[in-house]
CSV table of C-alpha atoms and ligand atoms in Angstrom, one decimal:
chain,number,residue,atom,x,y,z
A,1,UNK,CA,0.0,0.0,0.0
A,2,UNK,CA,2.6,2.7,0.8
A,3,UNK,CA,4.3,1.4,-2.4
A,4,UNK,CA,1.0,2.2,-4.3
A,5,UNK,CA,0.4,5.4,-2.8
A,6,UNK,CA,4.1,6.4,-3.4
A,7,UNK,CA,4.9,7.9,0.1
A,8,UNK,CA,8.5,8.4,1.3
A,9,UNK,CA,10.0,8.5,4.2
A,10,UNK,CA,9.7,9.7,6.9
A,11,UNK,CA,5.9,9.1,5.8
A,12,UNK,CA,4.9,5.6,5.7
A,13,UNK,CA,1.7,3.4,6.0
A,14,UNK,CA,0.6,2.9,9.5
A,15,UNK,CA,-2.8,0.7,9.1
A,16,UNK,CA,-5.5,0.0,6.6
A,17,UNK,CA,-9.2,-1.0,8.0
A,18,UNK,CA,-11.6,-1.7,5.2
A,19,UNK,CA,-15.5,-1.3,5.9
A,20,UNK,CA,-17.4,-3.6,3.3
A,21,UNK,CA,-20.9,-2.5,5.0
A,22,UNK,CA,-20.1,1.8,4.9
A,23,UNK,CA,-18.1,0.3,1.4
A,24,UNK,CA,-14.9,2.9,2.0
A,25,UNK,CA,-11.5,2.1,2.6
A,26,UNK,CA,-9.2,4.1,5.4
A,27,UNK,CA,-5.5,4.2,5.8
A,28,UNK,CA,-3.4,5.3,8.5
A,29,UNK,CA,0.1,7.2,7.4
A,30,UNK,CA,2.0,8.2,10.0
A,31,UNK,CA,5.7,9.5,10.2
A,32,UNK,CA,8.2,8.3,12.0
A,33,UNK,CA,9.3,9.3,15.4
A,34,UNK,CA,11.4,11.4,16.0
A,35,UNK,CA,11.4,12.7,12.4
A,36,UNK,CA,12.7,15.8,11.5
A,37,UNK,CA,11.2,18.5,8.7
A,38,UNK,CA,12.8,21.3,6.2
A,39,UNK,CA,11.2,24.6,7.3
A,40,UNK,CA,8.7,25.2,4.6
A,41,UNK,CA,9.4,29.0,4.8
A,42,UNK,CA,13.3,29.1,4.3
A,43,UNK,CA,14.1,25.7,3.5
A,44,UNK,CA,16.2,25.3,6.7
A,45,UNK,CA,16.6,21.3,7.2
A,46,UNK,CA,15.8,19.2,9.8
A,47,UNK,CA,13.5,21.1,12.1
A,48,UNK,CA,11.8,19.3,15.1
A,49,UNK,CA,7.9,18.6,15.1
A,50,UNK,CA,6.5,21.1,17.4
A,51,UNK,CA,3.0,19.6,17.4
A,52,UNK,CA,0.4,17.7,15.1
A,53,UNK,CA,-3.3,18.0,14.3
A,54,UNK,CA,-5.3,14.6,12.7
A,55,UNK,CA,-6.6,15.6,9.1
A,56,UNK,CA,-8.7,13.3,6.7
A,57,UNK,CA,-8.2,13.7,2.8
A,58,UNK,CA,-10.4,11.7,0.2
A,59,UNK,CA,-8.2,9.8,-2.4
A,60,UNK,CA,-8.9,8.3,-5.9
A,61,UNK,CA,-11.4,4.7,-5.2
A,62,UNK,CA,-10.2,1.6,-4.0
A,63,UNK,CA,-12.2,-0.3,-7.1
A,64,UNK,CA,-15.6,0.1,-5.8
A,65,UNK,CA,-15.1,1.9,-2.7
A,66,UNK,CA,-14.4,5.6,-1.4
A,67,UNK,CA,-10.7,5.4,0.2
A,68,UNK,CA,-9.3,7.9,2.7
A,69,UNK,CA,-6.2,8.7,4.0
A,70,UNK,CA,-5.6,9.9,7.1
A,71,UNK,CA,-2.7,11.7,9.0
A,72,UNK,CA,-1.4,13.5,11.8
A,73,UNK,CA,0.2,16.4,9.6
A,74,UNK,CA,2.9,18.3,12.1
A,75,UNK,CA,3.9,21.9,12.5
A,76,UNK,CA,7.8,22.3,13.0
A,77,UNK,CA,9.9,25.0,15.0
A,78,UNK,CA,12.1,26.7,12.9
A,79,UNK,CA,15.1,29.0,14.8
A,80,UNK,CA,14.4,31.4,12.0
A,81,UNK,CA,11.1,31.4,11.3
A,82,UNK,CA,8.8,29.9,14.0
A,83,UNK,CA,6.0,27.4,14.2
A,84,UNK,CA,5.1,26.6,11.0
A,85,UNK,CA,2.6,24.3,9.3
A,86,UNK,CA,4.2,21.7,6.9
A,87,UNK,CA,2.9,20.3,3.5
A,88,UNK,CA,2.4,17.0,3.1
A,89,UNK,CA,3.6,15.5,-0.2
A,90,UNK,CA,0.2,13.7,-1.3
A,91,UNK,CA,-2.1,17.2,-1.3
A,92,UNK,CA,-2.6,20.5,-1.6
A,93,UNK,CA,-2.9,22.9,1.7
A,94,UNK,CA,-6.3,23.4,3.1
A,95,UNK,CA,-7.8,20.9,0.7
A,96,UNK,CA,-9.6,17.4,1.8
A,97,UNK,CA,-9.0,15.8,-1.4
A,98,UNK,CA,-5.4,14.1,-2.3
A,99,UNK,CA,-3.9,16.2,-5.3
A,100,UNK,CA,-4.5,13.1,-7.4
A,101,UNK,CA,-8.5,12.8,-7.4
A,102,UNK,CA,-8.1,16.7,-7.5
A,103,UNK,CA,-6.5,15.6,-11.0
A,104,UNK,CA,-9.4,13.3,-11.5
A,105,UNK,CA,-12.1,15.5,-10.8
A,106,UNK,CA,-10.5,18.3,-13.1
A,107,UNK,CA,-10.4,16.3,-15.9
A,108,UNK,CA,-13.8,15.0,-15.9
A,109,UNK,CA,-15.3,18.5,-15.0
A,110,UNK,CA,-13.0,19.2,-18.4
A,111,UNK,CA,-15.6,16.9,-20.3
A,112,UNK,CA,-18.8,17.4,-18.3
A,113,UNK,CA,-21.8,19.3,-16.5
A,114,UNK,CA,-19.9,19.8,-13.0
A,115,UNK,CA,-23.0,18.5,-11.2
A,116,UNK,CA,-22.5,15.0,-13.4
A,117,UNK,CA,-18.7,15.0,-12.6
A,118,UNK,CA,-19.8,15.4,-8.8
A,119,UNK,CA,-22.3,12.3,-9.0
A,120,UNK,CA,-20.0,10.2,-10.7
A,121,UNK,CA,-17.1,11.0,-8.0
A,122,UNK,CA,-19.8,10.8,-5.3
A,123,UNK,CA,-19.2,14.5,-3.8
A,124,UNK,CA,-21.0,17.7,-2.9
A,125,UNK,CA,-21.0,19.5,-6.0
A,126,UNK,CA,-19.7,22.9,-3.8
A,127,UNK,CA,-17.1,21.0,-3.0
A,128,UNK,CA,-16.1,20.3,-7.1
A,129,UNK,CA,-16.0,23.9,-7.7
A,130,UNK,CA,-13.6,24.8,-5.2
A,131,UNK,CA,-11.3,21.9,-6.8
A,132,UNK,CA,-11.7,23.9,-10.3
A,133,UNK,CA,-11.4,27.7,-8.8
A,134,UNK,CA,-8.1,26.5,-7.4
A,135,UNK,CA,-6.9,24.9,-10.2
A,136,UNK,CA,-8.0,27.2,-12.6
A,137,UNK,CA,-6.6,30.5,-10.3
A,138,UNK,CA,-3.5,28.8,-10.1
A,139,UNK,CA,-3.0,28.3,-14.0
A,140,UNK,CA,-4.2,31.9,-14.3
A,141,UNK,CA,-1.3,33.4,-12.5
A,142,UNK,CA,0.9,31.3,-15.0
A,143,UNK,CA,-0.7,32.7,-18.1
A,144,UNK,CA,1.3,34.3,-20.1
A,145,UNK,CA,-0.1,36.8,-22.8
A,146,UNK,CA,3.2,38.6,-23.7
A,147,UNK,CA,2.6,37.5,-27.5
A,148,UNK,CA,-0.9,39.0,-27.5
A,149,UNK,CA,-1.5,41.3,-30.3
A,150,UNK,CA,-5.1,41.1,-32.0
A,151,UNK,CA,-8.4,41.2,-30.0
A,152,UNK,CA,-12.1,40.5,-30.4
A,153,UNK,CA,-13.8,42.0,-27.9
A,154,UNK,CA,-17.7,40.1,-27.5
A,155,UNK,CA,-20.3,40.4,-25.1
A,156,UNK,CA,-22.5,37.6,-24.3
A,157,UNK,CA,-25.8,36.9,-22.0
A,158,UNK,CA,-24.5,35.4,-18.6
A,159,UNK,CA,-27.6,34.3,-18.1
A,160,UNK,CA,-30.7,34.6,-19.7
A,161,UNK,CA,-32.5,37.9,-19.9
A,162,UNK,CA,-29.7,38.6,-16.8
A,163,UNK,CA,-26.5,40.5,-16.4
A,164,UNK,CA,-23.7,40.2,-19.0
A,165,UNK,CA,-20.0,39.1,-19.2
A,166,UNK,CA,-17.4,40.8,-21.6
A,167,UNK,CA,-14.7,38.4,-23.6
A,168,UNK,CA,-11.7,39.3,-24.7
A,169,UNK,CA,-10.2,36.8,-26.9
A,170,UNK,CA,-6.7,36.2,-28.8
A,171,UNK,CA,-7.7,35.9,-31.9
A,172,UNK,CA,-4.3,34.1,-33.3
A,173,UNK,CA,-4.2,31.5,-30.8
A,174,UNK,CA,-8.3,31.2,-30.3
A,175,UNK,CA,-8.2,31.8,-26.4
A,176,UNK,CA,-10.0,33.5,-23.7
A,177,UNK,CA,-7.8,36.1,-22.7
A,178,UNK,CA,-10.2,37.5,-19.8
A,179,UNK,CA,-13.4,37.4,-19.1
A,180,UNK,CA,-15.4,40.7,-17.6
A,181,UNK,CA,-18.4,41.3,-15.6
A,182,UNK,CA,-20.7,43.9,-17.4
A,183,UNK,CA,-20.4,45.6,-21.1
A,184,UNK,CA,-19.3,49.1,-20.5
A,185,UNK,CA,-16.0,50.8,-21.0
A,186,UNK,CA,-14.4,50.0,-17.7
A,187,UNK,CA,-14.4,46.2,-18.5
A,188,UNK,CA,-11.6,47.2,-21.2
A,189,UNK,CA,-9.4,49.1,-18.6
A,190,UNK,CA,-9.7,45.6,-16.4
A,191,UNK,CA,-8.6,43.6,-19.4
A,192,UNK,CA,-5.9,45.9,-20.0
A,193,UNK,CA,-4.5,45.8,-16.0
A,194,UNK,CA,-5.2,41.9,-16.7
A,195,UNK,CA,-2.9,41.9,-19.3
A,196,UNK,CA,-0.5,43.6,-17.3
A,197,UNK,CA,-0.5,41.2,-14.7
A,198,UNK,CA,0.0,38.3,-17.0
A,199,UNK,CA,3.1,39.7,-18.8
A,200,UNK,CA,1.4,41.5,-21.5
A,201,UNK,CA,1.3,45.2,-22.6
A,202,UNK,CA,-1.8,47.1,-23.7
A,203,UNK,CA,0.4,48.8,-26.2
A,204,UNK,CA,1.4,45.5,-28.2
A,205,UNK,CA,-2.2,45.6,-29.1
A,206,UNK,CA,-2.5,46.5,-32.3
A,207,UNK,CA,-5.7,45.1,-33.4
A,208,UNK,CA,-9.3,45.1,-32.0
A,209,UNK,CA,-12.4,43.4,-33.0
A,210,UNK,CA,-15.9,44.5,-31.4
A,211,UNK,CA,-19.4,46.0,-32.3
A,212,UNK,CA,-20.5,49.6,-32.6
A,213,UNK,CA,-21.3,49.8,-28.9
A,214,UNK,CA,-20.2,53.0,-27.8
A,215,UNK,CA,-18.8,52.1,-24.7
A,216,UNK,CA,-16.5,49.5,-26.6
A,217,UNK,CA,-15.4,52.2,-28.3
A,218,UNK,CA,-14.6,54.3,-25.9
A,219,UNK,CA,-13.0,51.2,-23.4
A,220,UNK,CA,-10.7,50.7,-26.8
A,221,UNK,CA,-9.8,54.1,-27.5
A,222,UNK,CA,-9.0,55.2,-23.9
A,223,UNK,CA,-7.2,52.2,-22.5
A,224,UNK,CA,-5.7,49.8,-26.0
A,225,UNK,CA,-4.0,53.6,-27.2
A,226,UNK,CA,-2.4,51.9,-30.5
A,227,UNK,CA,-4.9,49.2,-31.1
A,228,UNK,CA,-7.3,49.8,-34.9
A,229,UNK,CA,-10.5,49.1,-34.8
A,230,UNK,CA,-12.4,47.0,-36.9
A,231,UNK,CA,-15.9,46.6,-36.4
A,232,UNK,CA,-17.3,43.3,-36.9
A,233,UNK,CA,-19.1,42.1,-39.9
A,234,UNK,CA,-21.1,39.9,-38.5
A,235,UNK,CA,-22.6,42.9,-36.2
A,236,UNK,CA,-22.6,45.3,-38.7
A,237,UNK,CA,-25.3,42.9,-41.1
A,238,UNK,CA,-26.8,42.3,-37.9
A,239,UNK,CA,-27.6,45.8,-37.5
A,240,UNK,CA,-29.1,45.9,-41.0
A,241,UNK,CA,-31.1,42.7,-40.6
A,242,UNK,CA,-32.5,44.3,-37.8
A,243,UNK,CA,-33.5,47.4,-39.8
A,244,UNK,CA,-34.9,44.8,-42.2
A,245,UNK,CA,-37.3,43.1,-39.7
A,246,UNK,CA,-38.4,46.5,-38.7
A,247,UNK,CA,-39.5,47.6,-41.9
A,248,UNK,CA,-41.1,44.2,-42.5
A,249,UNK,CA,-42.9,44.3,-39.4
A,250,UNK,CA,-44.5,47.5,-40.3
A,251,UNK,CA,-45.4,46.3,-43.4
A,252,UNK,CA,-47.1,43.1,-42.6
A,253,UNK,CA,-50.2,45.0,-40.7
A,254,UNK,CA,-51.0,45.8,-44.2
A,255,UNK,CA,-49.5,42.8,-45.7
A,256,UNK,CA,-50.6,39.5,-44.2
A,257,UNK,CA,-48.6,37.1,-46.7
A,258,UNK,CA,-46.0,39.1,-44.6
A,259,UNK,CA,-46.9,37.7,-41.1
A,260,UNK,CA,-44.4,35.0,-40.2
A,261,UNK,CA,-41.7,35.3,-43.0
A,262,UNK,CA,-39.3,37.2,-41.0
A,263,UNK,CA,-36.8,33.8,-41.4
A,264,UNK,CA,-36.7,33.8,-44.8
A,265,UNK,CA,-35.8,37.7,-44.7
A,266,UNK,CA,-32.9,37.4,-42.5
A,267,UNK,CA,-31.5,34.2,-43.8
A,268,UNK,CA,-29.0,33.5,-46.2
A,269,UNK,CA,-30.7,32.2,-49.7
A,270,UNK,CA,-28.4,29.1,-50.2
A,271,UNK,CA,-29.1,28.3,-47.1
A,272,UNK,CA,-32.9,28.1,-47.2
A,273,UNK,CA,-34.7,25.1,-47.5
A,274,UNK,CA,-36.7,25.0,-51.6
A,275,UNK,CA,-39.8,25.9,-50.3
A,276,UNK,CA,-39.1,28.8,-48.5
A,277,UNK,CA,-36.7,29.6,-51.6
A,278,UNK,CA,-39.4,29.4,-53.5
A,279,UNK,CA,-41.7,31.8,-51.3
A,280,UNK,CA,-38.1,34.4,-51.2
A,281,UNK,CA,-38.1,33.9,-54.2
A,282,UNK,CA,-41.8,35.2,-55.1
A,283,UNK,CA,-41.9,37.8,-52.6
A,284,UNK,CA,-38.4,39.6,-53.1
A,285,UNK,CA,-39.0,40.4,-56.9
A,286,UNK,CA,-42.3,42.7,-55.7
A,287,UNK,CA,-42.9,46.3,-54.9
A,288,UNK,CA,-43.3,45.2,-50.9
A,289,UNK,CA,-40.9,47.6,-48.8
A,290,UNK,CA,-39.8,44.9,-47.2
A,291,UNK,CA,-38.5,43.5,-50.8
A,292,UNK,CA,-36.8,46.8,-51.1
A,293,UNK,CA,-35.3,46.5,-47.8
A,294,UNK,CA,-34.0,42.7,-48.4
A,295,UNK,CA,-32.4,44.0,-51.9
A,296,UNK,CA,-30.4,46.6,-49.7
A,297,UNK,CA,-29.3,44.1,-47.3
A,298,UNK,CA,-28.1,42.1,-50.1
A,299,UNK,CA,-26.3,45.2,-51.4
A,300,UNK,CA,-24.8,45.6,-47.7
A,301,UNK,CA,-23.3,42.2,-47.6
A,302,UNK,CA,-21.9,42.7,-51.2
A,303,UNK,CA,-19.5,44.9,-49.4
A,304,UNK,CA,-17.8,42.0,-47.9
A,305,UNK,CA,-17.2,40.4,-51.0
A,306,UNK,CA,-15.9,43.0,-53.2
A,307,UNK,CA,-11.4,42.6,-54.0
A,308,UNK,CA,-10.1,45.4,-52.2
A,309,UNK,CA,-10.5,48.0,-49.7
A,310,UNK,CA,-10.9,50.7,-52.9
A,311,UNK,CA,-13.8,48.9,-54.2
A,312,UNK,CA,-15.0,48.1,-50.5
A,313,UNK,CA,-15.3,52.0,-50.3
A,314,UNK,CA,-16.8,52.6,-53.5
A,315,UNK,CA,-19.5,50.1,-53.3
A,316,UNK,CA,-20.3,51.1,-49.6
A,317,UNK,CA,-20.8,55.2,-50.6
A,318,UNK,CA,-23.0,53.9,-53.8
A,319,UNK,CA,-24.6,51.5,-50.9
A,320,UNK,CA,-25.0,54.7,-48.4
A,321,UNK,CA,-26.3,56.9,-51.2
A,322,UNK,CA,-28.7,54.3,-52.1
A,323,UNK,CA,-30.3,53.4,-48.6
A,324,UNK,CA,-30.2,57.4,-47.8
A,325,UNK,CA,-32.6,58.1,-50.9
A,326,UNK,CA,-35.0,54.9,-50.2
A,327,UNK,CA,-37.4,56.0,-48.3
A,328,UNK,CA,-37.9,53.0,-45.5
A,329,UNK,CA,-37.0,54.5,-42.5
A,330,UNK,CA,-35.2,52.1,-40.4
A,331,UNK,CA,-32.9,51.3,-43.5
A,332,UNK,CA,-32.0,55.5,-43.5
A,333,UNK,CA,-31.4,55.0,-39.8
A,334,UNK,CA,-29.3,52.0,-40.2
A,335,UNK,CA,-27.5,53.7,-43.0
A,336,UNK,CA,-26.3,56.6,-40.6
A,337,UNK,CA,-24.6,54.6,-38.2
A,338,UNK,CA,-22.9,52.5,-40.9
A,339,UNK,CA,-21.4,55.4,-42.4
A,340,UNK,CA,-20.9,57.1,-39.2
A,341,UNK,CA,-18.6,53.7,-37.9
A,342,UNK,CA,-17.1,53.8,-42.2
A,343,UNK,CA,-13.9,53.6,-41.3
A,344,UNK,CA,-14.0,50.6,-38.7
A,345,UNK,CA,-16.1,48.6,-41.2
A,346,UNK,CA,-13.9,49.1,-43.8
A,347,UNK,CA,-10.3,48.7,-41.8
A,348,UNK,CA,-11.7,44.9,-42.5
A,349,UNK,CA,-10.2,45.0,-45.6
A,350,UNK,CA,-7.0,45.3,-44.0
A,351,UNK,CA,-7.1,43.6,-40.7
A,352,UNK,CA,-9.6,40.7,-41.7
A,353,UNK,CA,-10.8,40.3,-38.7
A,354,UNK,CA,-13.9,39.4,-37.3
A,355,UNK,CA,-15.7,37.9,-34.1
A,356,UNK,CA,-16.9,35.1,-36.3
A,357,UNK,CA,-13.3,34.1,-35.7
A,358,UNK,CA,-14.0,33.3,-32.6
A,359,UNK,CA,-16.8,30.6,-33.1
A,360,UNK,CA,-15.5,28.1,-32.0
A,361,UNK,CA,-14.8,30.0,-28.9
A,362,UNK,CA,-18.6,31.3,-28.7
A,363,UNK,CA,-19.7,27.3,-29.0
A,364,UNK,CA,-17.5,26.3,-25.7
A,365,UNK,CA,-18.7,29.9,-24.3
A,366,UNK,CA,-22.3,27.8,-24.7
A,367,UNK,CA,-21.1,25.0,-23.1
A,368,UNK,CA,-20.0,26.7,-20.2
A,369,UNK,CA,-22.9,28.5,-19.9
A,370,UNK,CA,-25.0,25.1,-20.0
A,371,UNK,CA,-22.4,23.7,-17.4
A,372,UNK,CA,-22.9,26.5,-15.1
A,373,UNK,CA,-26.5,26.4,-15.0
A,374,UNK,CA,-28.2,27.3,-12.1
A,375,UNK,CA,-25.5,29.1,-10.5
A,376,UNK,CA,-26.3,32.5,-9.2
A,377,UNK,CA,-22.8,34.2,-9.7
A,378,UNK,CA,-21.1,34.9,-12.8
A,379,UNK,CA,-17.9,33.6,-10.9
A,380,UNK,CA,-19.2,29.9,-11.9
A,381,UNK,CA,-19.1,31.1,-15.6
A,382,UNK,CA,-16.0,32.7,-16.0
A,383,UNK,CA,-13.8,29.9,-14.3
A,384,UNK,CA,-15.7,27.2,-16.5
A,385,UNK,CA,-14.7,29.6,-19.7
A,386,UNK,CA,-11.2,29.9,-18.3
A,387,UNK,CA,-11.5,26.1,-18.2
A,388,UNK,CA,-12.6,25.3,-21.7
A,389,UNK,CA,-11.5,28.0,-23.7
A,390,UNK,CA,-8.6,29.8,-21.8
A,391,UNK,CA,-6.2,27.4,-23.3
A,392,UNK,CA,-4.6,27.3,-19.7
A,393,UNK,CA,-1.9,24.9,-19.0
A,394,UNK,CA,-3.2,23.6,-15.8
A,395,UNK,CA,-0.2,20.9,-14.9
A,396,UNK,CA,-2.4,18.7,-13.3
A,397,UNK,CA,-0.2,16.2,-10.5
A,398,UNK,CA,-0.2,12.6,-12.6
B,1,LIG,ZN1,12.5,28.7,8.5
């Protein structure tokens, strides 16, 4: 047994009583007497046990059965430093677990809800997430975002219809960088100290990724000094499907062939089924506003697709000029913030970037959401997206 738990002197295997009826195995490690300890403050060696206190720490199962070790765990005199609490080898301080079902229940909480890992390892789920804050805290401190240059910058629902959490995301190695409580500005100046703290520098960032959101635009601008913005694509048709469904809404008071179409609008042709095709078809080639509108969001997205940033601009200002003059409100609205944010949507052409980059990301974003369910803090939520998509090197004890 003390061979298979891979203890060392001066700690050794004192007695093993196995309970088939409460189905959990318990083994006594004791040291020996008269042992002596390094000071686990300066290292000094060979420091007498001052006194001891019984602790209890659940290790991996003994096939079917819960095993625990138990130990009295000493506190030494140093000369230099005083009483002082040592470290045993086999777990972490302050933690009733062994560090190697901490490893366990890290990697299973890698690949599941939480509250499943915690069944399957037979423990109070509470007691699961304080294995993953520590371990995920710990590999934290270790990151290292010197290399960091491009950003996207997304906010998602932390829960729904609730508050929100802010990403930040390194968009050439697909991680979460941080993770913010809120949308506003000031979650921009807490990525930036972030970085800080993790061997980065604001001023390496040269590119940023977000929406229109003023207060992005102002977290950017105040706090990542030499970053460019490019405003996201995927936001910016957004914002024009939007205007889209508005006009179409109107519309179908008037128009009930209208009512209930509002997928076939926003979604991508190739992409629609052959009936509704068929029905896009039918419906876009008419006088409806709402045909009007769809034919500008077309023209929008053509944007995207033209060779260079020249022709980018030029089809954009024949775009603006067109949506200006066409007489559907919500697309002359839409229009005006485009071309107010121009330059951001353009700088595309250059920087290619997008949140859309980040997919991937947003799908184990989902995941973690769905694995912190029905947790009241966003704390729950950010160390599960540290966990699946922060990329951390967590050097779990093997
Ligand atoms: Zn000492």
């Amino acid at each position: 047994m003390q061979l298979a738990l891979g203890l060392v002197p001066p700690w050794q295997v004192k007695g093993c009583a196995f309970d088939a009826d409460r189905r959990r195995l318990d083994i006594e490690i004791d040291f020996a007497r008269g042992s002596r300890f390094p000071c686990p403050a300066c290292g000094k060696p060979d420091c007498p046990v001052h006194d001891t206190a019984r602790q209890e720490w659940r290790h991996l199962d003994f096939f079917q059965h819960q095993a625990f070790l138990h130990a009295r765990t000493p506190r030494i005199t140093c000369p230099d430093c005083g009483v002082r609490q040592i470290a045993v080898p086999w777990a972490r301080p302050g933690s009733g677990f062994t560090l190697l079902f901490e490893a366990l229940a890290m990697t299973l909480m890698t690949a599941m809800p939480v509250a499943a890992a915690a069944r399957l390892m037979g423990e109070h789920d509470t007691r699961m997430w304080r294995i993953l804050h520590h371990w995920v805290e710990k590999a934290r401190e270790r990151a290292d975002y010197a290399q960091v240059k491009r950003v996207a910058i997304d906010e998602t629902a932390a829960r729904r219809g609730h508050n929100y959490i802010t990403l930040f995301v390194d968009i050439d190695k697909r991680r979460v960088l941080y993770v913010a409580d809120g949308r506003d500005a000031g979650t921009v100046a807490q990525f930036a100290d972030d970085l800080e703290a993790h061997n980065g520098d604001a001023s390496r960032i040269k590119q940023v990724c977000i929406d229109m959101s003023g207060a992005f635009i102002k977290g950017v601008t105040d706090n990542l000094t030499e970053a460019e913005i490019t405003f996201d694509k995927f936001h910016a048709v957004k914002l024009v499907n939007d205007a889209l469904d508005k006009v179409r809404r109107a519309e179908a008071k008037t128009r009930p062939e209208l009512k209930r179409s509002r997928y076939i609008w926003l979604k991508n042709e190739p992409n629609l089924p052959p009936d509704q095709a068929a029905q896009l078809g039918s419906l876009a080639s008419t006088n409806l506003k709402t045909a009007r509108a769809y034919r500008l969001r077309l023209a929008f997205q053509e944007v995207y697709t033209m060779p260079s940033r020249a022709w980018g601009e030029l089809h954009f200002d024949r775009w603006f000029s067109w949506a200006r003059r066409c007489c559907l409100e919500p697309m002359k609205q839409v229009a005006l913030t485009l071309d107010r944010h121009r330059d951001g949507i353009l700088r595309w052409f250059d920087s290619t970037i997008a949140n859309g980059l980040i997919e991937g990301i947003n799908s184990l974003v989902q995941a973690a959401k769905a694995k912190a369910r029905g947790y009241r803090s966003t704390r729950t939520l950010k160390a599960i997206t540290y966990l699946l998509a922060g990329k951390l090197d967590l050097r779990l004890p093997t």
